[in-house]
């Protein structure tokens, strides 16, 4: 009887603890959402990450899906569309296990937005919009139904399928006063302008476009206003009002540039890279020359001493033997010293090479994002204007526009791969947590733990060095270890960063690791040595691998007054 009472008490306490954790997780999710709306993305991502960890412990699919939606929405607003897409899709997986049709509606609508507006993959975007429409219809949410139908209309009109989009537009025109609001008024009038332009009712088209622009100038929907100027300029080109068309096209370009500047992440300072590398290489050359001269002088000195020894050999054999042993010992010390110096020089050369690669990554990523991508967008725009002005739908021009747009997005993705914007914006620990989550899949799981808070920031170069070192170690595990589980652990102890990377893979013989191609362990070891750090590799065949690193922390420089 006492045992049954004990079990009942234990179950009650467990239930209360679980309810308390669930309530705490819900509050964290709400706070993260409010911070995101206030554009405090860093704190929002930190709180939503904490909420996600607790939701996973609770195994609450609804809370997990909500956390993924919040994380994705943050990345969406930061123009990190690939990351947003990744987390939205994760959210859909968990939302589909629940009965929360509201959440399913939001997630599918957000996916539709990314595919249509950012990736220009309209077929996929319309598919998700229609999934969203199914769920908003189930919950009978009139405003959400209206919004989703507006998105579907826009998507169809963007690809000139007016016959498929017009039924949705008719519905919006009928119910907008009742269920819509001012946030969709600009887009609705623009879509009406596009439709009447398509059917050559120029009077109505002109009226709707002007109304859309007037409402946009009064409101805060800058993105919709910019699109309204763009579509109006197309219509004006079509009606041969070229001067006015160029005015609106210019306004569209200015608004688009303003929006892009607001979304652009903080640029990374790469001034003076080549000068720093050249200066460092010159310093290494000077060290080599200095020690070559010392070595030559040492040899000359040894030669003189040997001559002296031969002259006095008959007089004092003991002194000869002593001198011989002394200078042999001295030569051994000098040889060992030279070897140490050559090893240090080699490490410095490797480090300089890696530093140069990382600096070039910054330079190339910045150049791709700020120059090439912008030029491709401009080229696509000029092709659009040309085809509109000449009233031609030439297939080659259409394909060229599509290729330019696709190339623009591929270049943008490449710039993000070369230099993770998450590292520059939120720091080392948040980027490493995200790296573990991204690399985890059905074959291997990367566990991340740290006693340092995610918002902690170190010196920018130090963070980049440690990120690429750890990234290389994780990449080795994925490619070579055949492991199913891996762990990344970080601790800050006495101004030193302690790093442990461990896996349960096939391991290898430590004596052979110097000759293993592709592992990059020699480069990592050289890099850590030049930072006055320590590295230890523990591995045996079929017993996994552990890499322990201790590196002195380089903190951010305090601003001078």
Coordinates of N, CA and C in Angstrom, one line a residue, residues 16-100:
X16 N 3.6 17.7 -12.3 CA 3.7 19.1 -12.0 C 5.0 19.7 -12.6
X17 N 6.1 19.0 -12.5 CA 7.4 19.4 -13.1 C 7.3 19.6 -14.6
X18 N 6.6 18.6 -15.3 CA 6.4 18.7 -16.7 C 5.5 19.9 -17.1
X19 N 4.5 20.1 -16.3 CA 3.6 21.2 -16.6 C 4.3 22.5 -16.4
X20 N 5.1 22.6 -15.4 CA 5.9 23.8 -15.1 C 6.9 24.1 -16.3
X21 N 7.6 23.1 -16.7 CA 8.5 23.2 -17.8 C 7.8 23.6 -19.1
X22 N 6.6 23.0 -19.4 CA 5.9 23.4 -20.6 C 5.4 24.8 -20.5
X23 N 5.0 25.3 -19.4 CA 4.6 26.7 -19.2 C 5.7 27.6 -19.4
X24 N 6.9 27.3 -18.9 CA 8.1 28.1 -19.0 C 8.5 28.1 -20.5
X25 N 8.4 27.0 -21.2 CA 8.8 26.9 -22.6 C 7.9 27.8 -23.5
X26 N 6.6 27.8 -23.2 CA 5.6 28.6 -23.9 C 5.9 30.1 -23.7
X27 N 6.3 30.5 -22.5 CA 6.6 31.9 -22.2 C 7.9 32.3 -22.9
X28 N 8.9 31.4 -23.0 CA 10.1 31.7 -23.7 C 9.8 31.9 -25.2
X29 N 8.9 31.1 -25.8 CA 8.6 31.2 -27.2 C 7.9 32.5 -27.5
X30 N 6.9 32.9 -26.6 CA 6.2 34.1 -26.7 C 7.2 35.3 -26.7
X31 N 8.1 35.3 -25.7 CA 9.1 36.4 -25.6 C 10.0 36.5 -26.8
X32 N 10.4 35.3 -27.3 CA 11.2 35.3 -28.6 C 10.5 35.9 -29.7
X33 N 9.2 35.6 -29.8 CA 8.4 36.1 -30.9 C 8.3 37.7 -30.8
X34 N 8.1 38.2 -29.6 CA 8.0 39.6 -29.4 C 9.3 40.3 -29.7
X35 N 10.4 39.7 -29.3 CA 11.7 40.2 -29.6 C 12.0 40.3 -31.1
X36 N 11.5 39.2 -31.8 CA 11.7 39.2 -33.3 C 10.9 40.4 -33.9
X37 N 9.7 40.6 -33.4 CA 8.8 41.7 -34.0 C 9.5 43.0 -33.7
X38 N 10.2 43.1 -32.6 CA 10.9 44.4 -32.3 C 12.3 44.4 -33.0
X39 N 12.6 43.5 -33.9 CA 13.8 43.4 -34.6 C 15.1 43.2 -33.8
X40 N 14.9 42.6 -32.6 CA 16.0 42.2 -31.8 C 16.3 40.8 -32.0
X41 N 16.8 40.5 -33.2 CA 17.0 39.1 -33.7 C 17.9 38.3 -32.9
X42 N 19.0 38.9 -32.4 CA 20.0 38.1 -31.6 C 19.4 37.5 -30.4
X43 N 18.7 38.3 -29.6 CA 18.1 37.8 -28.3 C 16.9 36.9 -28.7
X44 N 16.2 37.2 -29.7 CA 15.1 36.3 -30.1 C 15.6 34.9 -30.5
X45 N 16.7 34.8 -31.2 CA 17.3 33.5 -31.6 C 17.8 32.8 -30.4
X46 N 18.4 33.5 -29.4 CA 18.9 32.8 -28.2 C 17.8 32.2 -27.4
X47 N 16.7 33.0 -27.2 CA 15.5 32.5 -26.4 C 14.8 31.4 -27.1
X48 N 14.7 31.5 -28.5 CA 14.0 30.4 -29.2 C 14.8 29.2 -29.2
X49 N 16.1 29.3 -29.2 CA 17.0 28.1 -29.1 C 16.8 27.4 -27.7
X50 N 16.8 28.2 -26.7 CA 16.5 27.7 -25.3 C 15.2 27.0 -25.3
X51 N 14.2 27.6 -25.8 CA 12.8 27.1 -25.8 C 12.8 25.7 -26.6
X52 N 13.5 25.7 -27.7 CA 13.6 24.5 -28.5 C 14.2 23.3 -27.7
X53 N 15.3 23.6 -27.0 CA 15.9 22.5 -26.2 C 14.9 22.0 -25.2
X54 N 14.2 22.8 -24.5 CA 13.2 22.4 -23.5 C 12.0 21.6 -24.2
X55 N 11.6 22.1 -25.3 CA 10.5 21.5 -26.0 C 10.9 20.1 -26.5
X56 N 12.2 19.9 -26.9 CA 12.7 18.6 -27.3 C 12.7 17.6 -26.1
X57 N 13.1 18.2 -24.9 CA 13.0 17.3 -23.7 C 11.6 16.9 -23.4
X58 N 10.7 17.8 -23.5 CA 9.2 17.5 -23.3 C 8.6 16.6 -24.4
X59 N 9.3 16.5 -25.5 CA 8.8 15.8 -26.7 C 7.4 16.3 -27.1
X60 N 7.3 17.6 -27.0 CA 6.0 18.3 -27.3 C 6.1 18.8 -28.8
X61 N 5.5 18.0 -29.7 CA 5.6 18.4 -31.1 C 5.1 19.8 -31.4
X62 N 4.0 20.2 -30.7 CA 3.5 21.5 -31.0 C 4.5 22.6 -30.6
X63 N 5.1 22.5 -29.5 CA 6.0 23.5 -29.0 C 7.3 23.5 -29.9
X64 N 7.7 22.3 -30.3 CA 8.9 22.1 -31.2 C 8.7 22.8 -32.5
X65 N 7.5 22.6 -33.1 CA 7.2 23.2 -34.4 C 7.1 24.7 -34.2
X66 N 6.5 25.3 -33.1 CA 6.5 26.7 -32.9 C 7.9 27.3 -32.8
X67 N 8.8 26.6 -32.1 CA 10.2 27.1 -31.9 C 10.9 27.2 -33.3
X68 N 10.7 26.1 -34.1 CA 11.3 26.1 -35.4 C 10.8 27.2 -36.3
X69 N 9.5 27.5 -36.1 CA 8.9 28.6 -36.9 C 9.5 29.9 -36.5
X70 N 9.7 30.1 -35.2 CA 10.2 31.4 -34.7 C 11.7 31.6 -35.2
X71 N 12.5 30.5 -35.1 CA 13.9 30.5 -35.5 C 13.9 30.8 -37.0
X72 N 13.1 30.1 -37.8 CA 13.1 30.4 -39.3 C 12.6 31.8 -39.6
X73 N 11.7 32.3 -38.9 CA 11.2 33.7 -39.2 C 12.3 34.7 -38.9
X74 N 13.1 34.5 -37.9 CA 14.3 35.4 -37.6 C 15.2 35.4 -38.8
X75 N 15.6 34.2 -39.3 CA 16.5 34.1 -40.4 C 15.8 34.7 -41.7
X76 N 14.5 34.5 -41.8 CA 13.8 35.1 -42.9 C 14.0 36.6 -43.0
X77 N 13.8 37.2 -41.8 CA 14.0 38.7 -41.8 C 15.4 39.1 -41.9
X78 N 16.4 38.2 -41.6 CA 17.8 38.6 -41.7 C 18.3 38.3 -43.2
X79 N 17.4 37.9 -44.1 CA 17.7 37.6 -45.5 C 18.6 36.3 -45.6
X80 N 18.5 35.4 -44.6 CA 19.2 34.1 -44.6 C 18.2 33.1 -45.1
X81 N 17.8 33.1 -46.4 CA 16.7 32.4 -46.8 C 16.9 30.9 -46.8
X82 N 18.1 30.4 -47.1 CA 18.4 29.0 -47.0 C 18.2 28.4 -45.6
X83 N 18.7 29.1 -44.6 CA 18.5 28.7 -43.2 C 17.0 28.8 -42.9
X84 N 16.4 29.8 -43.3 CA 14.9 29.9 -43.0 C 14.2 28.8 -43.6
X85 N 14.5 28.4 -44.8 CA 13.9 27.3 -45.5 C 14.1 26.0 -44.7
X86 N 15.3 25.8 -44.2 CA 15.7 24.6 -43.5 C 14.8 24.4 -42.2
X87 N 14.7 25.5 -41.5 CA 14.0 25.5 -40.2 C 12.5 25.4 -40.4
X88 N 11.9 26.1 -41.4 CA 10.5 26.0 -41.7 C 10.1 24.6 -42.1
X89 N 11.0 23.9 -42.9 CA 10.7 22.5 -43.2 C 10.7 21.6 -42.0
X90 N 11.7 21.9 -41.1 CA 11.7 21.1 -39.8 C 10.4 21.3 -39.0
X91 N 10.0 22.6 -39.0 CA 8.7 22.9 -38.3 C 7.5 22.2 -38.9
X92 N 7.5 22.1 -40.2 CA 6.3 21.4 -40.9 C 6.3 19.9 -40.5
X93 N 7.5 19.3 -40.3 CA 7.5 17.9 -40.0 C 6.9 17.7 -38.6
X94 N 7.2 18.5 -37.6 CA 6.6 18.3 -36.3 C 5.2 18.8 -36.3
X95 N 4.8 19.9 -37.0 CA 3.5 20.4 -37.0 C 2.5 19.4 -37.6
X96 N 2.9 18.6 -38.6 CA 2.1 17.6 -39.2 C 1.7 16.5 -38.2
X97 N 2.4 16.4 -37.1 CA 2.1 15.4 -36.1 C 1.1 15.9 -35.1
X98 N 0.7 17.1 -35.2 CA -0.3 17.7 -34.3 C -1.6 18.0 -35.0
X99 N -2.6 18.6 -34.2 CA -3.8 19.0 -34.7 C -3.9 20.5 -34.9
X100 N -2.7 21.2 -34.8 CA -2.7 22.7 -34.8 C -2.7 23.2 -36.2

